[in-house]
Coordinates of C-alpha atoms and ligand atoms in Angstrom, one line a residue:
X14 CA -164.1 -33.3 -41.6
X15 CA -160.6 -33.2 -43.1
X16 CA -161.1 -29.5 -43.7
X17 CA -161.7 -29.0 -39.9
X18 CA -158.7 -31.1 -38.8
X19 CA -156.0 -28.5 -39.4
X20 CA -157.7 -25.5 -37.7
X21 CA -158.6 -27.7 -34.7
X22 CA -155.1 -29.1 -34.5
X23 CA -153.7 -25.5 -34.6
X24 CA -156.1 -24.3 -31.9
X25 CA -155.0 -27.3 -29.7
X26 CA -151.4 -26.3 -30.1
X27 CA -152.2 -22.6 -29.2
X28 CA -154.1 -23.8 -26.2
X29 CA -151.1 -26.0 -25.0
X30 CA -148.7 -23.1 -25.5
X31 CA -150.9 -20.6 -23.6
X32 CA -151.3 -23.1 -20.7
X33 CA -147.5 -23.7 -20.6
X34 CA -146.9 -19.9 -20.6
X35 CA -149.3 -19.5 -17.6
X36 CA -147.5 -22.3 -15.7
X37 CA -144.2 -20.5 -16.4
X38 CA -145.6 -17.1 -15.2
X39 CA -146.9 -18.8 -12.1
X40 CA -143.5 -20.4 -11.5
X41 CA -141.8 -17.0 -12.0
X42 CA -144.1 -15.4 -9.4
X43 CA -143.2 -18.2 -7.0
X44 CA -139.5 -17.4 -7.5
X45 CA -140.2 -13.7 -6.9
X46 CA -141.9 -14.5 -3.6
X47 CA -138.7 -16.2 -2.3
X48 CA -136.9 -13.9 0.2
X49 CA -133.9 -12.5 -1.7
X50 CA -130.8 -12.7 0.6
X51 CA -129.0 -9.9 -1.1
X52 CA -131.8 -7.4 -1.4
X53 CA -131.4 -4.0 0.2
X54 CA -133.0 -3.1 3.5
X55 CA -135.7 -0.5 3.1
X56 CA -134.1 3.0 3.0
X57 CA -130.6 1.4 2.9
X58 CA -128.2 4.4 2.9
X59 CA -125.5 4.8 0.3
X60 CA -122.0 3.7 1.2
X61 CA -119.8 6.7 1.7
X62 CA -116.2 6.0 0.7
X63 CA -113.6 8.2 2.3
X64 CA -110.3 6.3 2.3
X65 CA -111.3 2.9 0.8
X66 CA -110.3 0.5 3.6
X67 CA -111.8 -3.0 3.8
X68 CA -112.2 -5.1 6.9
X69 CA -113.4 -8.6 7.6
X70 CA -114.5 -9.0 11.2
X71 CA -115.0 -12.7 12.3
X72 CA -116.7 -13.7 9.0
X73 CA -118.2 -17.2 8.8
X74 CA -119.7 -18.5 5.6
X75 CA -121.1 -21.7 4.1
X76 CA -122.9 -22.3 0.8
X77 CA -124.4 -25.3 2.4
X78 CA -124.9 -25.2 6.2
X79 CA -123.4 -28.7 6.5
X80 CA -120.0 -27.6 5.0
X81 CA -118.4 -24.4 6.5
X82 CA -116.2 -22.6 3.9
X83 CA -114.9 -19.6 5.9
X84 CA -114.4 -20.1 9.6
X85 CA -114.1 -16.8 11.4
X86 CA -111.9 -14.7 9.1
X87 CA -110.6 -11.4 10.4
X88 CA -108.3 -9.1 8.5
X89 CA -107.8 -5.6 7.3
X90 CA -106.9 -4.3 3.8
X91 CA -105.9 -0.7 4.5
X92 CA -106.4 2.1 2.0
X93 CA -103.5 2.5 -0.3
X94 CA -102.0 -1.0 0.5
X95 CA -102.1 -4.3 -1.3
X96 CA -103.3 -7.4 0.5
X97 CA -102.7 -10.7 -1.1
X98 CA -104.6 -13.9 -0.5
X99 CA -103.0 -17.2 -1.3
X100 CA -103.7 -20.8 -0.4
X101 CA -104.5 -24.2 -1.9
X102 CA -107.3 -24.8 -4.4
X103 CA -110.7 -24.8 -2.7
X104 CA -109.4 -23.0 0.4
X105 CA -112.1 -20.3 0.0
X106 CA -110.2 -17.5 -1.7
X107 CA -112.8 -16.6 -4.4
X108 CA -115.5 -16.9 -1.9
X109 CA -113.9 -13.9 -0.1
X110 CA -114.3 -11.8 -3.3
X111 CA -117.9 -13.0 -3.8
X112 CA -118.7 -11.8 -0.3
X113 CA -117.1 -8.4 -0.9
X114 CA -119.4 -8.0 -3.9
X115 CA -122.3 -9.2 -1.8
X116 CA -123.2 -12.0 -4.1
X117 CA -123.7 -13.9 -0.8
X118 CA -124.1 -12.8 2.9
X119 CA -121.9 -14.1 5.7
X120 CA -123.9 -16.1 8.2
X121 CA -121.9 -14.5 11.0
X122 CA -119.6 -11.6 11.3
X123 CA -119.3 -8.4 9.3
X124 CA -117.5 -6.9 6.3
X125 CA -116.8 -3.2 6.6
X126 CA -115.7 -0.6 4.1
X127 CA -114.5 2.6 5.9
X128 CA -116.3 1.4 9.0
X129 CA -119.7 0.8 7.3
X130 CA -121.2 -2.7 7.3
X131 CA -121.7 -3.5 3.6
X132 CA -124.8 -5.6 4.3
X133 CA -126.5 -2.4 5.5
X134 CA -125.8 -0.1 2.5
X135 CA -127.4 0.0 -0.9
X136 CA -126.0 -2.6 -3.3
X137 CA -125.7 -0.1 -6.1
X138 CA -123.5 2.2 -4.0
X139 CA -121.4 -0.8 -2.8
X140 CA -120.7 -2.1 -6.3
X141 CA -120.0 1.4 -7.6
X142 CA -116.9 1.6 -5.4
X143 CA -115.7 -1.9 -6.3
X144 CA -113.8 -3.0 -9.3
X145 CA -112.8 -6.6 -10.2
X146 CA -110.7 -8.3 -12.8
X147 CA -111.0 -12.1 -12.5
X148 CA -109.9 -15.3 -14.2
X149 CA -113.2 -15.9 -16.0
X150 CA -114.1 -12.4 -17.3
X151 CA -117.4 -12.0 -19.0
X152 CA -117.3 -9.8 -22.1
X153 CA -120.4 -8.4 -23.8
X154 CA -121.3 -9.3 -27.4
X155 CA -120.3 -5.8 -28.5
X156 CA -117.3 -3.9 -29.6
X157 CA -113.9 -3.8 -27.8
X158 CA -114.6 -0.1 -27.2
X159 CA -117.9 -0.8 -25.5
X160 CA -116.4 -3.5 -23.4
X161 CA -113.6 -1.2 -22.1
X162 CA -115.9 1.9 -21.7
X163 CA -118.3 -0.2 -19.6
X164 CA -115.9 0.5 -16.8
X165 CA -116.6 4.3 -17.0
X166 CA -119.0 5.2 -19.9
X167 CA -118.2 8.9 -19.7
X168 CA -114.5 8.5 -20.1
X169 CA -112.8 10.3 -23.0
X170 CA -111.3 8.6 -26.0
X171 CA -107.8 9.4 -24.7
X172 CA -108.6 7.9 -21.3
X173 CA -110.0 4.7 -22.9
X174 CA -107.0 4.4 -25.1
X175 CA -104.6 4.9 -22.2
X176 CA -106.4 2.1 -20.2
X177 CA -106.0 -0.2 -23.2
X178 CA -102.3 0.6 -23.5
X179 CA -101.8 0.0 -19.7
X180 CA -103.5 -3.4 -20.0
X181 CA -101.3 -4.2 -23.0
X182 CA -104.3 -4.8 -25.3
X183 CA -103.5 -1.8 -27.6
X184 CA -101.3 -3.8 -30.0
X185 CA -103.9 -6.4 -30.4
X186 CA -106.5 -3.8 -31.2
X187 CA -104.2 -2.2 -33.8
X188 CA -104.3 -5.3 -36.0
X189 CA -107.9 -6.4 -35.2
X190 CA -110.3 -5.7 -38.1
X191 CA -112.1 -2.5 -37.2
X192 CA -109.7 -1.7 -34.3
X193 CA -111.7 -0.6 -31.2
X194 CA -114.9 -1.1 -33.2
X195 CA -114.2 -4.9 -33.7
X196 CA -117.0 -7.0 -32.4
X197 CA -116.1 -9.6 -29.7
X198 CA -117.9 -12.5 -28.4
X199 CA -120.2 -15.1 -30.0
X200 CA -121.0 -12.9 -33.1
X201 CA -117.5 -11.4 -33.5
X202 CA -113.8 -12.0 -32.8
X203 CA -113.2 -15.0 -30.6
X204 CA -110.7 -13.7 -28.0
X205 CA -108.2 -16.0 -26.2
X206 CA -108.4 -16.2 -22.4
X207 CA -105.4 -13.8 -22.1
X208 CA -106.9 -11.2 -24.5
X209 CA -110.2 -11.3 -22.6
X210 CA -108.3 -10.8 -19.3
X211 CA -106.5 -7.8 -20.8
X212 CA -109.8 -6.2 -22.0
X213 CA -111.2 -6.8 -18.5
X214 CA -108.1 -5.2 -16.9
X215 CA -108.5 -2.2 -19.2
X216 CA -112.1 -1.9 -18.2
X217 CA -111.2 -2.0 -14.5
X218 CA -108.3 0.4 -14.9
X219 CA -110.7 2.9 -16.6
X220 CA -113.1 2.5 -13.7
X221 CA -110.3 3.2 -11.2
X222 CA -112.4 1.9 -8.3
X223 CA -111.9 2.8 -4.7
X224 CA -111.4 -0.9 -3.8
X225 CA -109.8 -3.1 -6.4
X226 CA -110.1 -6.9 -6.4
X227 CA -107.9 -8.9 -8.7
X228 CA -108.9 -12.6 -8.6
X229 CA -106.4 -14.6 -10.6
X230 CA -106.7 -11.6 -13.0
X231 CA -103.6 -12.4 -14.9
X232 CA -103.6 -16.2 -14.8
X233 CA -104.2 -16.7 -18.5
X234 CA -101.3 -14.5 -19.5
X235 CA -97.8 -15.6 -20.5
X236 CA -95.2 -14.8 -17.9
X237 CA -93.8 -11.8 -19.7
X238 CA -97.2 -10.1 -20.3
X239 CA -98.2 -11.0 -16.7
X240 CA -95.0 -9.3 -15.4
X241 CA -95.6 -6.2 -17.5
X242 CA -99.2 -5.8 -16.3
X243 CA -98.1 -6.6 -12.8
X244 CA -95.6 -3.7 -12.9
X245 CA -98.4 -1.4 -14.3
X246 CA -100.7 -2.4 -11.4
X247 CA -97.9 -1.9 -8.9
X248 CA -97.1 1.6 -10.3
X249 CA -100.8 2.6 -10.3
X250 CA -101.4 5.4 -7.7
X251 CA -104.1 3.6 -5.6
X252 CA -106.0 5.5 -3.0
X253 CA -108.1 2.6 -1.7
X254 CA -107.3 -1.0 -0.9
X255 CA -106.1 -3.5 -3.5
X256 CA -106.9 -7.2 -2.8
X257 CA -105.0 -9.7 -5.0
X258 CA -106.0 -13.4 -5.1
X259 CA -103.2 -15.3 -6.7
X260 CA -102.0 -18.8 -7.6
X261 CA -98.6 -17.8 -9.0
X262 CA -96.8 -16.4 -6.0
X263 CA -94.5 -14.3 -8.2
X264 CA -97.4 -11.9 -8.7
X265 CA -97.7 -11.0 -5.0
X266 CA -94.1 -10.8 -3.8
X267 CA -94.4 -7.1 -3.3
X268 CA -97.7 -7.1 -1.5
X269 CA -97.8 -5.2 1.8
X270 CA -99.4 -8.3 3.6
X271 CA -100.0 -11.8 2.5
X272 CA -102.7 -14.0 4.1
X273 CA -102.3 -17.7 3.6
X274 CA -105.7 -19.3 3.8
X275 CA -106.3 -23.0 4.3
X276 CA -109.6 -24.7 4.9
X277 CA -111.4 -21.3 5.4
X278 CA -109.0 -20.0 8.1
X279 CA -105.8 -17.8 8.1
X280 CA -102.9 -20.1 8.8
X281 CA -100.1 -17.6 8.2
X282 CA -99.8 -13.9 7.6
X283 CA -96.9 -11.5 6.9
X284 CA -94.9 -10.1 4.0
X285 CA -93.0 -12.3 1.5
X286 CA -89.7 -12.2 3.4
X287 CA -91.1 -12.9 6.8
X288 CA -93.3 -15.8 5.5
X289 CA -90.3 -17.3 3.7
X290 CA -88.3 -17.0 7.0
X291 CA -91.1 -18.8 8.9
X292 CA -90.5 -21.9 6.8
X293 CA -94.2 -22.9 6.9
X294 CA -97.0 -23.4 4.4
X295 CA -96.0 -20.3 2.3
X296 CA -92.4 -21.2 2.1
X297 CA -93.3 -24.8 1.0
X298 CA -95.6 -23.4 -1.7
X299 CA -92.9 -21.0 -2.8
X300 CA -90.3 -23.7 -3.0
X301 CA -92.7 -26.0 -4.9
X302 CA -93.5 -23.4 -7.5
X303 CA -89.8 -22.5 -7.9
X304 CA -89.0 -26.1 -8.5
X305 CA -91.8 -26.5 -11.0
X306 CA -90.7 -23.4 -12.9
X307 CA -87.1 -24.6 -12.9
X308 CA -88.2 -28.0 -14.3
X309 CA -90.1 -26.2 -17.1
X310 CA -87.3 -23.8 -17.9
X311 CA -84.1 -25.5 -16.7
X312 CA -81.8 -22.8 -18.3
X313 CA -83.1 -20.2 -15.9
X314 CA -81.0 -19.7 -12.7
X315 CA -82.5 -21.5 -9.6
X316 CA -83.0 -18.1 -7.9
X317 CA -85.6 -17.1 -10.4
X318 CA -89.0 -16.3 -8.8
X319 CA -91.9 -18.8 -9.4
Ligands
LIG11 P1 -109.3 -22.1 -6.4 O1 -108.0 -21.7 -6.0 O2 -109.4 -23.5 -7.0 O3 -110.0 -21.1 -7.3 P2 -110.7 -21.1 -4.0 O4 -109.8 -21.1 -2.8 O5 -110.9 -19.8 -4.7 O6 -110.2 -22.2 -5.1 P3 -113.5 -21.1 -3.6 O7 -114.0 -20.9 -5.1 O8 -113.7 -20.0 -2.7 O9 -112.1 -21.7 -3.5 O10 -114.4 -22.4 -3.1 C1 -114.3 -22.8 -1.8 C2 -115.1 -24.1 -1.6 O11 -116.5 -23.7 -1.8 C3 -114.8 -25.2 -2.7 O12 -114.8 -26.4 -2.0 C4 -116.0 -25.1 -3.7 O13 -116.3 -26.3 -4.2 C5 -117.1 -24.5 -2.8 N1 -118.0 -23.7 -3.6 C6 -117.7 -22.7 -4.4 N2 -118.8 -22.1 -4.9 C7 -119.8 -22.8 -4.5 C8 -121.2 -22.7 -4.7 N3 -121.8 -21.8 -5.5 N4 -122.0 -23.6 -4.1 C9 -121.5 -24.6 -3.3 N5 -120.2 -24.7 -3.1 C10 -119.4 -23.8 -3.6

């Protein structure tokens, strides 16, 4: 009897595992049966990018129907121009970039690229024309080279190195063991938030997308590096629209237009000088950041930008 116990126990365990696997597979099929909001329409055409202009046309959006996040947003980010989006935490700024990438669909209104509704074109063609560097960049458990080349796998060695230099990650790579072959992520080098941001910026610069979205892309950098990368981004010959979502207003002073978002709606719009002259929400935010910066570095002159 004792001799039979072990095989019977083993068979019982195998039976339980198979049963659990069948339950998991059945649950998986249930998930697959759910309508996928962001799937393509049958025969969805490819997006054709000519200039690279982006337009929000009366966009309403809520994650949860009981709590509207965007309330009828309309704006234009023209090709070759920089549109900045600022506003208090939770105003809906990152939601705008999630909608541009079609991670979610607006409940009302349209988002257009060169006149084409992005919900009607294939997702692959949409994302091919978009590039993003964000505050929480995901790097692959692979080499620095792989992570940068992911932006454009057929780029040459020189192009990859040029992107790394523009993103100010080249000096870091020089001293990293293995250089561009250094492994990053869980099984390799642990990069700081700022180093990750610079690798992600290099990747995006290499991709050179038609429409570029920078969502707090330089927030983890020290002021000097941030300013250097900012200058690089400003000097970049951009054909399409650039959308910058920023906390630190110093990074968007030169934007062609600044939208101030509060509670899902545009409360002010204009360039830096006209918004300061209005003396409204933007001016208050600017003065607060200037005072905070002055409190941190009292030796700097008061006129220093935030
Ligand atoms: P911050 O400056 O702090 O990054 P934000 O202006 O970018 O803020 P969003 O990230 O767009 O704000 O979020 C807007 C609102 O939507 C917030 O109140 C947030 O809690 C909520 N929200 C964000 N993502 C989700 C989600 N996946 N599900 C439900 N609510 C969400």
